[in-house]
Coordinates of C-alpha atoms in Angstrom, one line a residue:
X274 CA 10.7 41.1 -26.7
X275 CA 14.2 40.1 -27.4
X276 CA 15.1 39.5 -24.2
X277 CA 12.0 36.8 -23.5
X278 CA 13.0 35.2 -27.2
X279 CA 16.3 34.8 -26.4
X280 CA 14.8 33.1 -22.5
X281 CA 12.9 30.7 -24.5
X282 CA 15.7 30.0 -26.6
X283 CA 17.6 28.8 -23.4
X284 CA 15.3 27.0 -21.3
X285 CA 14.5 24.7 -25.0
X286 CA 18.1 24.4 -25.3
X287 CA 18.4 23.5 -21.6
X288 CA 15.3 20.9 -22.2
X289 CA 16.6 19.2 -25.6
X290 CA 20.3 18.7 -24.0
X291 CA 18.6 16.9 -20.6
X292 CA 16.4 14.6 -22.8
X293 CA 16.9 11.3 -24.5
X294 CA 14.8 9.0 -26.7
X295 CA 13.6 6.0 -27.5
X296 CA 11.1 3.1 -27.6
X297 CA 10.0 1.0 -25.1
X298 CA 7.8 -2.4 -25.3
X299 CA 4.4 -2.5 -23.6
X300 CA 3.1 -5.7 -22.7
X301 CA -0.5 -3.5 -22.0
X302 CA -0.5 -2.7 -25.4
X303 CA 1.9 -5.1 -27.3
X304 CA 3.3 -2.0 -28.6
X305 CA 6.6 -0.4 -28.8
X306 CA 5.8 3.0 -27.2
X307 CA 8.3 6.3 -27.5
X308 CA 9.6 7.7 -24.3
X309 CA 11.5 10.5 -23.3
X310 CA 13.6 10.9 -20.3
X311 CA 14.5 14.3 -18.9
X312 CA 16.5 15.4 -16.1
X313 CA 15.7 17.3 -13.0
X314 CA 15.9 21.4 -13.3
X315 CA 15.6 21.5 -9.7
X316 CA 18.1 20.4 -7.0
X317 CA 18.5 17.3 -8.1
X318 CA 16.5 14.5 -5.6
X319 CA 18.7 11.5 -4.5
X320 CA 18.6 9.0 -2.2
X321 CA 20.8 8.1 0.3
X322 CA 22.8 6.3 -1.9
X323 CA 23.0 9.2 -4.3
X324 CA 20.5 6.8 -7.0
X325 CA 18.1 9.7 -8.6
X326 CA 14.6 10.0 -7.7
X327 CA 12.8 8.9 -10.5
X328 CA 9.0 9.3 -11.5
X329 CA 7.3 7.1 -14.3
X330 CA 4.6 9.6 -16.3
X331 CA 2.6 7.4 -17.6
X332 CA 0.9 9.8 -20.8
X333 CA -1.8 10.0 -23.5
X334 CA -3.4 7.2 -21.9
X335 CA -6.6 5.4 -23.2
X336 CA -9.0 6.9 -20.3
X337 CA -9.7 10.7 -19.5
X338 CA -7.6 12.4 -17.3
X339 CA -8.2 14.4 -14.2
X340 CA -5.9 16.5 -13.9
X341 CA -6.5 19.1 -15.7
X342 CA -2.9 20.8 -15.9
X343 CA -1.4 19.7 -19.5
X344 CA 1.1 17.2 -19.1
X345 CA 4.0 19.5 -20.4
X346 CA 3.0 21.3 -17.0
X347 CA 2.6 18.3 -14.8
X348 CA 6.5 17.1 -16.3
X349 CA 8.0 20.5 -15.7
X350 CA 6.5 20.8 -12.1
X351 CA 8.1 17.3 -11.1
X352 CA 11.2 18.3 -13.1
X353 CA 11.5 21.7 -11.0
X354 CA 11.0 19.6 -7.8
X355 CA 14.2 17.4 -8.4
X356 CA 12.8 14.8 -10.1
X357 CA 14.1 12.6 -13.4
X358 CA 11.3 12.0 -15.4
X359 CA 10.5 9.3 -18.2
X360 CA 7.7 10.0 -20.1
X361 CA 5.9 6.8 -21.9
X362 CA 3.8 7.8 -24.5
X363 CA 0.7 5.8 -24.6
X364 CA -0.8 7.3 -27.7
X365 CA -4.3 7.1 -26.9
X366 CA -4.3 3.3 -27.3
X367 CA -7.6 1.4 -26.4
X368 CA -5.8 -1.3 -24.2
X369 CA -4.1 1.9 -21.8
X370 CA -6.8 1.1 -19.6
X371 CA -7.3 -0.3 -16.5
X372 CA -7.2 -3.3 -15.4
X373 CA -4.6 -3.8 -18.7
X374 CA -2.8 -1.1 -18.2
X375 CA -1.3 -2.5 -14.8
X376 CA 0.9 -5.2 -16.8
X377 CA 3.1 -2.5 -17.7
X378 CA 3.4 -1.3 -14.2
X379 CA 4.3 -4.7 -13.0
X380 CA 7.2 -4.6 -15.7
X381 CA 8.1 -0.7 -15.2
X382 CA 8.8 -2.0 -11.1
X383 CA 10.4 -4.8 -12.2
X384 CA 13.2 -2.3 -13.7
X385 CA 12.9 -0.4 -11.1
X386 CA 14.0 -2.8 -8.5
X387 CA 16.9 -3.1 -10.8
X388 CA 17.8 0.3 -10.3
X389 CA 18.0 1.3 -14.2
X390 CA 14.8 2.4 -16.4
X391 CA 14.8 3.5 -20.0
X392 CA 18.6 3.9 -20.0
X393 CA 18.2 5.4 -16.9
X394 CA 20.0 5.0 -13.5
X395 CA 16.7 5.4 -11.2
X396 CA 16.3 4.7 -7.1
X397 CA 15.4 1.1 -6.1
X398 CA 13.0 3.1 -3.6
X399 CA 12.5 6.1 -4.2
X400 CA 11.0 6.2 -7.7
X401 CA 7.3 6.1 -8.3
X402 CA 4.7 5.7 -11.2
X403 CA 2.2 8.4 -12.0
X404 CA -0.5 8.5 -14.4
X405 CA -0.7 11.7 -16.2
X406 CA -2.3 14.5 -14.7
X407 CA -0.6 13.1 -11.2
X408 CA 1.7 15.1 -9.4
X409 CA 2.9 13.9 -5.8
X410 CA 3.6 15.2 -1.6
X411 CA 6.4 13.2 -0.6
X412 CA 7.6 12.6 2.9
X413 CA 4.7 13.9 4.4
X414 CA 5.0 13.3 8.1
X415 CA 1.9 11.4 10.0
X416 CA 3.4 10.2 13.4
X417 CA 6.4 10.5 15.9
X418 CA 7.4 7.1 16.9
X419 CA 7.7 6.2 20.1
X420 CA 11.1 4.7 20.9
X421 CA 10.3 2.7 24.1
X422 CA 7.5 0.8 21.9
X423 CA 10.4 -1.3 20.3
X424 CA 13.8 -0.3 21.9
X425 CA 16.1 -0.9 19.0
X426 CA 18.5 -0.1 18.6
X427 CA 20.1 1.1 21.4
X428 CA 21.2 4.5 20.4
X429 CA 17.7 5.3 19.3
X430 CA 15.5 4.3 21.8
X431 CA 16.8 7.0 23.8
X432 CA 16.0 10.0 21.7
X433 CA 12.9 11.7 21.0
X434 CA 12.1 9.8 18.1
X435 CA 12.1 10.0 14.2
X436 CA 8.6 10.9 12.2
X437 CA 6.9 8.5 10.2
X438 CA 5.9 9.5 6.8
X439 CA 3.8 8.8 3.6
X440 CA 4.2 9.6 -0.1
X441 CA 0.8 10.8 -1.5
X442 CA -0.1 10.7 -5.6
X443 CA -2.7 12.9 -6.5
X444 CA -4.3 14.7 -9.4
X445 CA -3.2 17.8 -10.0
X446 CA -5.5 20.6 -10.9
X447 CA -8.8 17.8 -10.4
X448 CA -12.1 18.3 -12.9
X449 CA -13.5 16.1 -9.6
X450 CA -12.8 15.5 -6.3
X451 CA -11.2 11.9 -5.6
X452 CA -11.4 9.2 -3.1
X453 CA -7.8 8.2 -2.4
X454 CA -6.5 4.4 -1.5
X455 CA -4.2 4.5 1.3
X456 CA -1.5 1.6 1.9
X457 CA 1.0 0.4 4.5
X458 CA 4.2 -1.0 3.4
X459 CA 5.2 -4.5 3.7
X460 CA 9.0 -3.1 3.6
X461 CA 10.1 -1.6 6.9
X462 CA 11.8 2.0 7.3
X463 CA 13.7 1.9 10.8
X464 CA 16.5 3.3 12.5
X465 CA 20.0 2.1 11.9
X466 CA 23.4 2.5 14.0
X467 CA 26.9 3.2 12.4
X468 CA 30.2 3.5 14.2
X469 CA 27.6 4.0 16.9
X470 CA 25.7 7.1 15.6
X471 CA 22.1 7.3 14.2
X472 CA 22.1 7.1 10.1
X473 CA 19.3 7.8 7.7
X474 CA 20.3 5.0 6.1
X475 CA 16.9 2.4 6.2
X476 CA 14.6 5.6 6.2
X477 CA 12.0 6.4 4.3
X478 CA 12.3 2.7 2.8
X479 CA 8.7 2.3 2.9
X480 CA 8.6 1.5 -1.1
X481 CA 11.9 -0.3 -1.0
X482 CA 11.2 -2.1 -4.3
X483 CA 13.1 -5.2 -4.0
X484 CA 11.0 -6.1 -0.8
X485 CA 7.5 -4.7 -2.2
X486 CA 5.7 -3.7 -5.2
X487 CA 8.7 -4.9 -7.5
X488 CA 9.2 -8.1 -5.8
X489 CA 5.7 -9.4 -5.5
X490 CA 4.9 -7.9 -8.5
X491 CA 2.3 -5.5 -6.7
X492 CA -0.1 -2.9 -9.2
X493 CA -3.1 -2.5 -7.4
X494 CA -2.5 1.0 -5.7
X495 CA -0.6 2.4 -8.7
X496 CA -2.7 1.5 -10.8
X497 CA -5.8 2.8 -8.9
X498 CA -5.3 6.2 -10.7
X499 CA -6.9 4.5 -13.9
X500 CA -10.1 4.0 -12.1
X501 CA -10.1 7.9 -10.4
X502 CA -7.9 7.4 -6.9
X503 CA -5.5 9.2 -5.6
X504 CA -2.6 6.7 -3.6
X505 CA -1.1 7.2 -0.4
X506 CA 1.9 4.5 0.9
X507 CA 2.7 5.3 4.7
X508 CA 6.0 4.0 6.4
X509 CA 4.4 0.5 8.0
X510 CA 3.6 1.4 12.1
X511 CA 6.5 -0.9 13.4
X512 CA 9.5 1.6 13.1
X513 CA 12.4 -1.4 13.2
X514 CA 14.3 -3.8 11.7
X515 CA 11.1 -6.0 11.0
X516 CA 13.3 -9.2 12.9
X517 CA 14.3 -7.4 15.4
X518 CA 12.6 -5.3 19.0
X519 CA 12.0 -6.2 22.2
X520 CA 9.5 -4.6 24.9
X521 CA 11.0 -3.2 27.9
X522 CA 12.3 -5.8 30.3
X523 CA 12.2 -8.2 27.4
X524 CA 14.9 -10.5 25.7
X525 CA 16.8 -9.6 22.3
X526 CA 13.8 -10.2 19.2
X527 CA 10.8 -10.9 21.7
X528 CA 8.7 -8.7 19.4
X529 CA 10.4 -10.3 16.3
X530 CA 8.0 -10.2 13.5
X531 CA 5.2 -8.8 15.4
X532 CA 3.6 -5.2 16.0
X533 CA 2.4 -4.7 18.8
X534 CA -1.2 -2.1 20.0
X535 CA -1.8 -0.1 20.9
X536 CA 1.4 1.8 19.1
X537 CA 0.7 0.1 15.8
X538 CA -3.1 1.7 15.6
X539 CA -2.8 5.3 17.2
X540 CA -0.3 4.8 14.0
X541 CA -2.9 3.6 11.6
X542 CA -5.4 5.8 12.7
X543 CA -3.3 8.8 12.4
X544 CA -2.4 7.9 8.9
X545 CA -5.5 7.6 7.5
X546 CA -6.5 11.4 9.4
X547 CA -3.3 12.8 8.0
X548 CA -3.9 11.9 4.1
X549 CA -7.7 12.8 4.7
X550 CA -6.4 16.6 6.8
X551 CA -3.8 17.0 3.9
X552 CA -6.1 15.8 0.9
X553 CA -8.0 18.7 1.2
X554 CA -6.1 20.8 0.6
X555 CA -5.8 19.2 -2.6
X556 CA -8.9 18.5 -3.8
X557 CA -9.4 15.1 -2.5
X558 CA -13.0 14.0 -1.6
X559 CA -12.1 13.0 1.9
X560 CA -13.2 9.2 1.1
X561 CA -10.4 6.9 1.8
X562 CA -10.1 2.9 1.2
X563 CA -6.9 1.2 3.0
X564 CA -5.4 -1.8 1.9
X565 CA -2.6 -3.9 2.8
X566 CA -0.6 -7.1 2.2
X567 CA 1.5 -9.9 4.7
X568 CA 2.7 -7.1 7.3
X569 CA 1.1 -4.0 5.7
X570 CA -2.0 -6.3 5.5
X571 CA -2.3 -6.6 9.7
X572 CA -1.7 -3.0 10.1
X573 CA -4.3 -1.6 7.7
X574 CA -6.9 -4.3 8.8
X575 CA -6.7 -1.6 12.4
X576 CA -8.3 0.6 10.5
X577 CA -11.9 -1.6 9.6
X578 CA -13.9 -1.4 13.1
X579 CA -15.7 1.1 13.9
X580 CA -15.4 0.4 17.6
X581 CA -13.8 3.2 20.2
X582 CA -10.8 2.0 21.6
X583 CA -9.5 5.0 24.0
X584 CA -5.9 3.9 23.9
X585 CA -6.1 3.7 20.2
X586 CA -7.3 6.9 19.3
X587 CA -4.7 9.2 21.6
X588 CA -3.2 11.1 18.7
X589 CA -0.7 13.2 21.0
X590 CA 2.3 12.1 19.0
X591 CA 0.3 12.3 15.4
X592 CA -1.8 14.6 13.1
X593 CA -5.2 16.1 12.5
X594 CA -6.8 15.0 15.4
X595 CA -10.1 16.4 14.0
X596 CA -10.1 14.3 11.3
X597 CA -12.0 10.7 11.6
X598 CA -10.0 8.2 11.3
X599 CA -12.3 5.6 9.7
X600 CA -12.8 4.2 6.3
X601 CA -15.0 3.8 3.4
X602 CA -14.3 0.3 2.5
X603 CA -10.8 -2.2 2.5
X604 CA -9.1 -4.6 0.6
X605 CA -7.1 -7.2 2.8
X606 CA -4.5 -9.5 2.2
X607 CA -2.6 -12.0 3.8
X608 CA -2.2 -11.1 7.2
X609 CA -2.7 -10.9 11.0
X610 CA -5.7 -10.0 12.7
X611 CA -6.5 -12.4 15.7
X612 CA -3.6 -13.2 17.3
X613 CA -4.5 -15.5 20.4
X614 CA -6.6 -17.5 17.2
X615 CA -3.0 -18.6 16.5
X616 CA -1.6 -22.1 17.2
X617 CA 0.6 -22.3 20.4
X618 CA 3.4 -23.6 18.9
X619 CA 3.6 -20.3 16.4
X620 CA 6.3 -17.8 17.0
X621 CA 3.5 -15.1 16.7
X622 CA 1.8 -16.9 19.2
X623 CA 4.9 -17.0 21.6
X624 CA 6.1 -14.1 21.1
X625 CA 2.5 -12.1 21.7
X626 CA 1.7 -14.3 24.2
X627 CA 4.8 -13.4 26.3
X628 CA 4.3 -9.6 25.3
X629 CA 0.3 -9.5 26.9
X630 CA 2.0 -11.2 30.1
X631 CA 4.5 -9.0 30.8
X632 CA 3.3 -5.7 29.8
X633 CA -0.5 -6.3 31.3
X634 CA -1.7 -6.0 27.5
X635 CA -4.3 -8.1 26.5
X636 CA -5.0 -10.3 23.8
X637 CA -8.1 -9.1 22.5
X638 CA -6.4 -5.2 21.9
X639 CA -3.5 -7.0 19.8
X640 CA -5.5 -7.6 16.6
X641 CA -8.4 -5.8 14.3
X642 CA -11.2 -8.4 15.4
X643 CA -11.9 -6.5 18.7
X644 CA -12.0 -3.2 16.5
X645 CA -15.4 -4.8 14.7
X646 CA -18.7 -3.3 17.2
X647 CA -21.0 -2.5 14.5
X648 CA -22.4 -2.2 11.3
X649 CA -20.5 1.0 10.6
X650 CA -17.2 -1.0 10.3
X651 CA -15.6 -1.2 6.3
X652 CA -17.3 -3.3 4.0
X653 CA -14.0 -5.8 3.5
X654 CA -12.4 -8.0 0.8
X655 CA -10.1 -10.6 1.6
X656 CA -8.1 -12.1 -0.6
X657 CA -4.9 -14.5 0.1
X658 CA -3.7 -18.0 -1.6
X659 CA -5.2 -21.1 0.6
X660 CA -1.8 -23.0 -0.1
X661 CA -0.2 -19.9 1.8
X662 CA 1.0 -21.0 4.8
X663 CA 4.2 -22.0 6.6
X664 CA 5.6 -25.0 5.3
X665 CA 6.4 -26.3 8.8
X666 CA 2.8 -28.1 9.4
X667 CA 3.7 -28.8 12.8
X668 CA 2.9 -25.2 13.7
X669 CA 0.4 -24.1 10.7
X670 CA -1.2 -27.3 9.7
X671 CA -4.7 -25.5 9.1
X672 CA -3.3 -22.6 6.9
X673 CA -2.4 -19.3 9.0
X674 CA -3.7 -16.5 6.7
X675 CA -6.8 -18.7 5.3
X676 CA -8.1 -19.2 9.1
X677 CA -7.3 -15.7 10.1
X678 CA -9.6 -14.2 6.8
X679 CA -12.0 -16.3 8.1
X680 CA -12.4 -15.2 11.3
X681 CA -12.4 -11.8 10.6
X682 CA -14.8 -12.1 7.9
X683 CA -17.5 -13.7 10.2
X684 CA -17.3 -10.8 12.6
X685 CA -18.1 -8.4 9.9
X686 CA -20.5 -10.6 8.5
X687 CA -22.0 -11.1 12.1
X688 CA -23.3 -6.9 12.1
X689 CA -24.1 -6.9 8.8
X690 CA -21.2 -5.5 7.0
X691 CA -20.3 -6.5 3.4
X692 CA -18.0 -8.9 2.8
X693 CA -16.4 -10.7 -0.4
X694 CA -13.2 -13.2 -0.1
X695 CA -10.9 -13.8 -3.2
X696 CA -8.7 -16.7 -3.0
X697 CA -6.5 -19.0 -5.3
X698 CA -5.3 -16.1 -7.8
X699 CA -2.1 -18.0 -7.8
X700 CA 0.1 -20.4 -4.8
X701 CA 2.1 -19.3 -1.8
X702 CA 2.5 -15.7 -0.6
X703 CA 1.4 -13.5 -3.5
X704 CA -0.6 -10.9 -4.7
X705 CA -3.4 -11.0 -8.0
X706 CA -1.9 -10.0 -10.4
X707 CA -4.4 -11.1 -13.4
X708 CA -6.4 -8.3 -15.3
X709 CA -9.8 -10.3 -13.7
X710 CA -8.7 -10.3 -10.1
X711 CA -8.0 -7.1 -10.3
X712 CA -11.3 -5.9 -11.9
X713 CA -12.7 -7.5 -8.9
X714 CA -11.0 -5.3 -6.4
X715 CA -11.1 -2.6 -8.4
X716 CA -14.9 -3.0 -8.9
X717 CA -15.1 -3.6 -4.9
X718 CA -14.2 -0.2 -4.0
X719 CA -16.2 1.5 -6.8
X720 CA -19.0 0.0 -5.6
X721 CA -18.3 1.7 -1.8
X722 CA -17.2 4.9 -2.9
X723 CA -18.4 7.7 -4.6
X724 CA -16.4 8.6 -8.0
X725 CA -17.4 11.4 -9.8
X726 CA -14.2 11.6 -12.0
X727 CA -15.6 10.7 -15.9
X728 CA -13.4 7.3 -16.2
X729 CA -15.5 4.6 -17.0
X730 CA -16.1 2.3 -14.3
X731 CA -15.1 -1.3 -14.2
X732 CA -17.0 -4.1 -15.4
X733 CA -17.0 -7.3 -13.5
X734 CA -19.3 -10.3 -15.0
X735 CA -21.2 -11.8 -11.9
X736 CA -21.1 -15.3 -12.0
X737 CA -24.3 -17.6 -11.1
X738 CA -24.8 -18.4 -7.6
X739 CA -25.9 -21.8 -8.3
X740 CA -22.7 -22.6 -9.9
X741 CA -20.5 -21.3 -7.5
X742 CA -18.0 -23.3 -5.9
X743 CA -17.9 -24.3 -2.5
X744 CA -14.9 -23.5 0.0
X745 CA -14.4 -25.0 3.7
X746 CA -12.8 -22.4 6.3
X747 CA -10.0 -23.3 4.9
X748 CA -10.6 -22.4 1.4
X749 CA -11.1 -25.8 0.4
X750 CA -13.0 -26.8 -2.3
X751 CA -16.1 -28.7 -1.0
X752 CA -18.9 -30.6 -2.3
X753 CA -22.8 -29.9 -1.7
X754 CA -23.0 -32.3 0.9
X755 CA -20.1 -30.8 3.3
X756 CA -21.6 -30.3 6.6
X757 CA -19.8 -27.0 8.6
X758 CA -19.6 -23.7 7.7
X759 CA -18.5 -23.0 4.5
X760 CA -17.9 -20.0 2.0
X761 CA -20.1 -19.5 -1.4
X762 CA -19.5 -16.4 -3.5
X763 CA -17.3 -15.0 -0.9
X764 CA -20.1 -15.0 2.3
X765 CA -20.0 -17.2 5.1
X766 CA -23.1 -19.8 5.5
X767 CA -23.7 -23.0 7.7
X768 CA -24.7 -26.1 5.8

């Protein structure tokens, strides 16, 4: 009996001389809230730089949780798995709900990027936000890249090639099984060369801050766990230097700022089978929604068809090749997904163009459109800025991203497949970021997938059709009399 007194008497003593305390202000709640940051117990998990792996707990929220581990648990288990911890203590407040609740995260990734948190020194990219009741699978490994795809750099395109991985968020310990949103970065892991030898340097960069969720102020998939989803961000399917590649035979950057199929969706596909296969085991549902913005927006826009593409669904270098590999519903941003719909004079139209020549590709296989056969495809948003587009009008004049949603969106809406399109949130090349465009997606994908999980759904106030603007192709505003097609309440009509 001593003996185990005395053990307690240690392992509190270890606790209390780790943790520090303090207050920090919540714009969710316009409160100062008390936090507590501990230290790992575990090897301690650091990136390459040697910055510590840091997780967010997000506790005491206004919502019910899922997991049903207590959080004292939940903090020890990440604790014992390397990880520094900072506990913000919510206090059961009202406004710690969702869509509110993602102000905070906005501002918690905004430190992040930083590198410092709470008085904290924290990882620009590795460092992650959990709701309570959240534990999380990191570096779980969903393909092996293919280094002839790309062929940069040098060294590595002769080896066998690295894994691609994913991070995956989950409840711990679930009163429900949960439907789990599934994202592909926007920031590119790849291999790097030093002193001619392969580093580790730019891997597992796939939530680089400074180039994603910090920078663009991005909260949608975090904050997904306030309406009952587990989150998944996978390493985006083109493994380089996002400038850089070339195909075989090809001149330096020919496959700059492209990805290229049938690589990127065997990539995709595996992906989505992978956090489905490992889910599981974990007391996911098996439901999954992808979504994606600017780069990560054309790779997870592969996953919407329900078409069979043989050369798309070889899985010989990924996972769970039992597992299907399509999705309940997607939310898609600016991005990608008709490429010979592209003016001439457009790099991506160059560059692809010169790619289907020479490798006898086509151009139909190099975007999601041809994906789209029937009505089982994913019921889709789309959501982008109409003012985003390159400012050079001599190669965008008609606005890329609001021309590509377009097209995409009549396909689906051609077989029958729901469709909504949320536009002007803000200018330029952004992401919502307002508690009501938020509610909208979040409301979107409760209404396509099954959540059992006790949190209170979203409301979302339908506005009358009558009064609904008007948009052009374009997402310009229109009057009555505009003759074309046009957009009302986010479906496609002919007036």
């Amino acid at each position: 009996m001593m003996r185990s007194y005395i053990t307690l008497l240690l392992l509190l003593s270890a606790y209390v001389a780790t943790a520090e305390t303090g207050k920090w202000k919540s714009l969710a709640t316009g409160t100062s809230l008390n936090y507590t940051t501990s230290a790992a117990t575990g090897t301690k998990a650091t990136d390459v730089n040697g910055m510590p792996m840091t997780v967010v707990y997000l506790e005491n929220l206004g919502f019910q949780k899922i997991g049903q581990n207590s959080n004292a648990d939940d903090v020890a288990w990440l604790r014992s798995q390397g990880y520094q911890v900072v506990e913000l203590d919510y206090a059961h407040s009202e406004k710690a709900v969702s869509p509110t609740l993602n102000q905070d995260i906005i501002a918690i990734n905004s430190s992040l990027q930083g590198g410092r948190f709470c008085g904290c020194d924290c990882s620009p990219y590795r460092s992650y936000i959990l709701m309570e009741g959240y534990r999380i699978s990191r570096d779980i490994p969903y393909y092996q890249d293919a280094p002839g795809v790309y062929n940069y750099p040098d060294v590595y395109k002769d080896t066998a090639g690295d894994m691609l991985y994913l991070d995956l968020v989950y409840p711990a310990n679930p009163s429900a099984a949960v439907p789990v949103v599934v994202t592909f970065s926007y920031s590119n892991s790849f291999a790097t060369v030093s002193s001619g030898q392969l580093t580790d340097t730019n891997k597992h960069k796939r939530m680089y801050l400074p180039y994603f969720w910090g920078a663009f102020k991005d909260s949608f998939v975090e904050g997904a766990s306030a309406v009952g989803f587990a989150w998944a961000v996978c390493d985006h399917p083109k493994y380089c230097d996002w400038g850089q590649g070339r195909y075989a035979g090809g001149g330096n950057k020919s496959l700059g700022a492209i990805e290229v199929n049938p690589d990127a969706a065997r990539k995709v596909k595996s992906a989505i089978r992978t956090v489905r296969g490992v889910g599981r085991s974990l007391g996911l549902s098996g439901e999954v929604v992808v979504t994606g913005f600017s780069r990560g927006s054309t790779a997870a826009a592969l996953a919407v068809g329900d078409g069979q593409t043989d050369a798309f669904e070889d899985a010989s270098r990924g996972r769970f090749a039992d597992e299907s590999s399509l999705v309940q519903c997607a939310l898609l941003g600016p991005g990608m997904f008709d490429y010979e719909s592209t003016l001439s004079s457009s790099n991506e139209y160059i560059r692809m163009s010169a790619f289907v020549s020479n490798t006898g590709s086509s151009w139909e296989q190099q975007g999601a459109l041809a994906t789209i056969q029937g009505s089982s495809s994913a019921p889709t948003l789309f959501f982008h800025n109409t003012d985003d587009f390159y400012a050079d009008k001599n190669k965008d004049p008609q606005g890329l991203y609001a021309t590509q949603a377009a097209l995409m969106k009549a396909r689906l809406d051609a077989v029958g497949v729901a469709t909504e399109m949320l536009t002007d949130y803000s200018t330029g090349h952004a992401v919502p970021q307002s508690a009501a465009t938020l509610q909208q997606m979040y409301d979107f994908m409760l209404r396509h997938v099954s959540v059992d999980t006790g949190i209170k759904a979203v409301n979302v106030q339908t506005a009358d059709a009558a009064a609904a603007p008007v948009y052009d192709l374009l997402g310009r505003k229109v009057s009555s009399g505009y003759k074309g097609f046009v957009v009302r309440n986010g479906r496609l009509y002919h007036q």
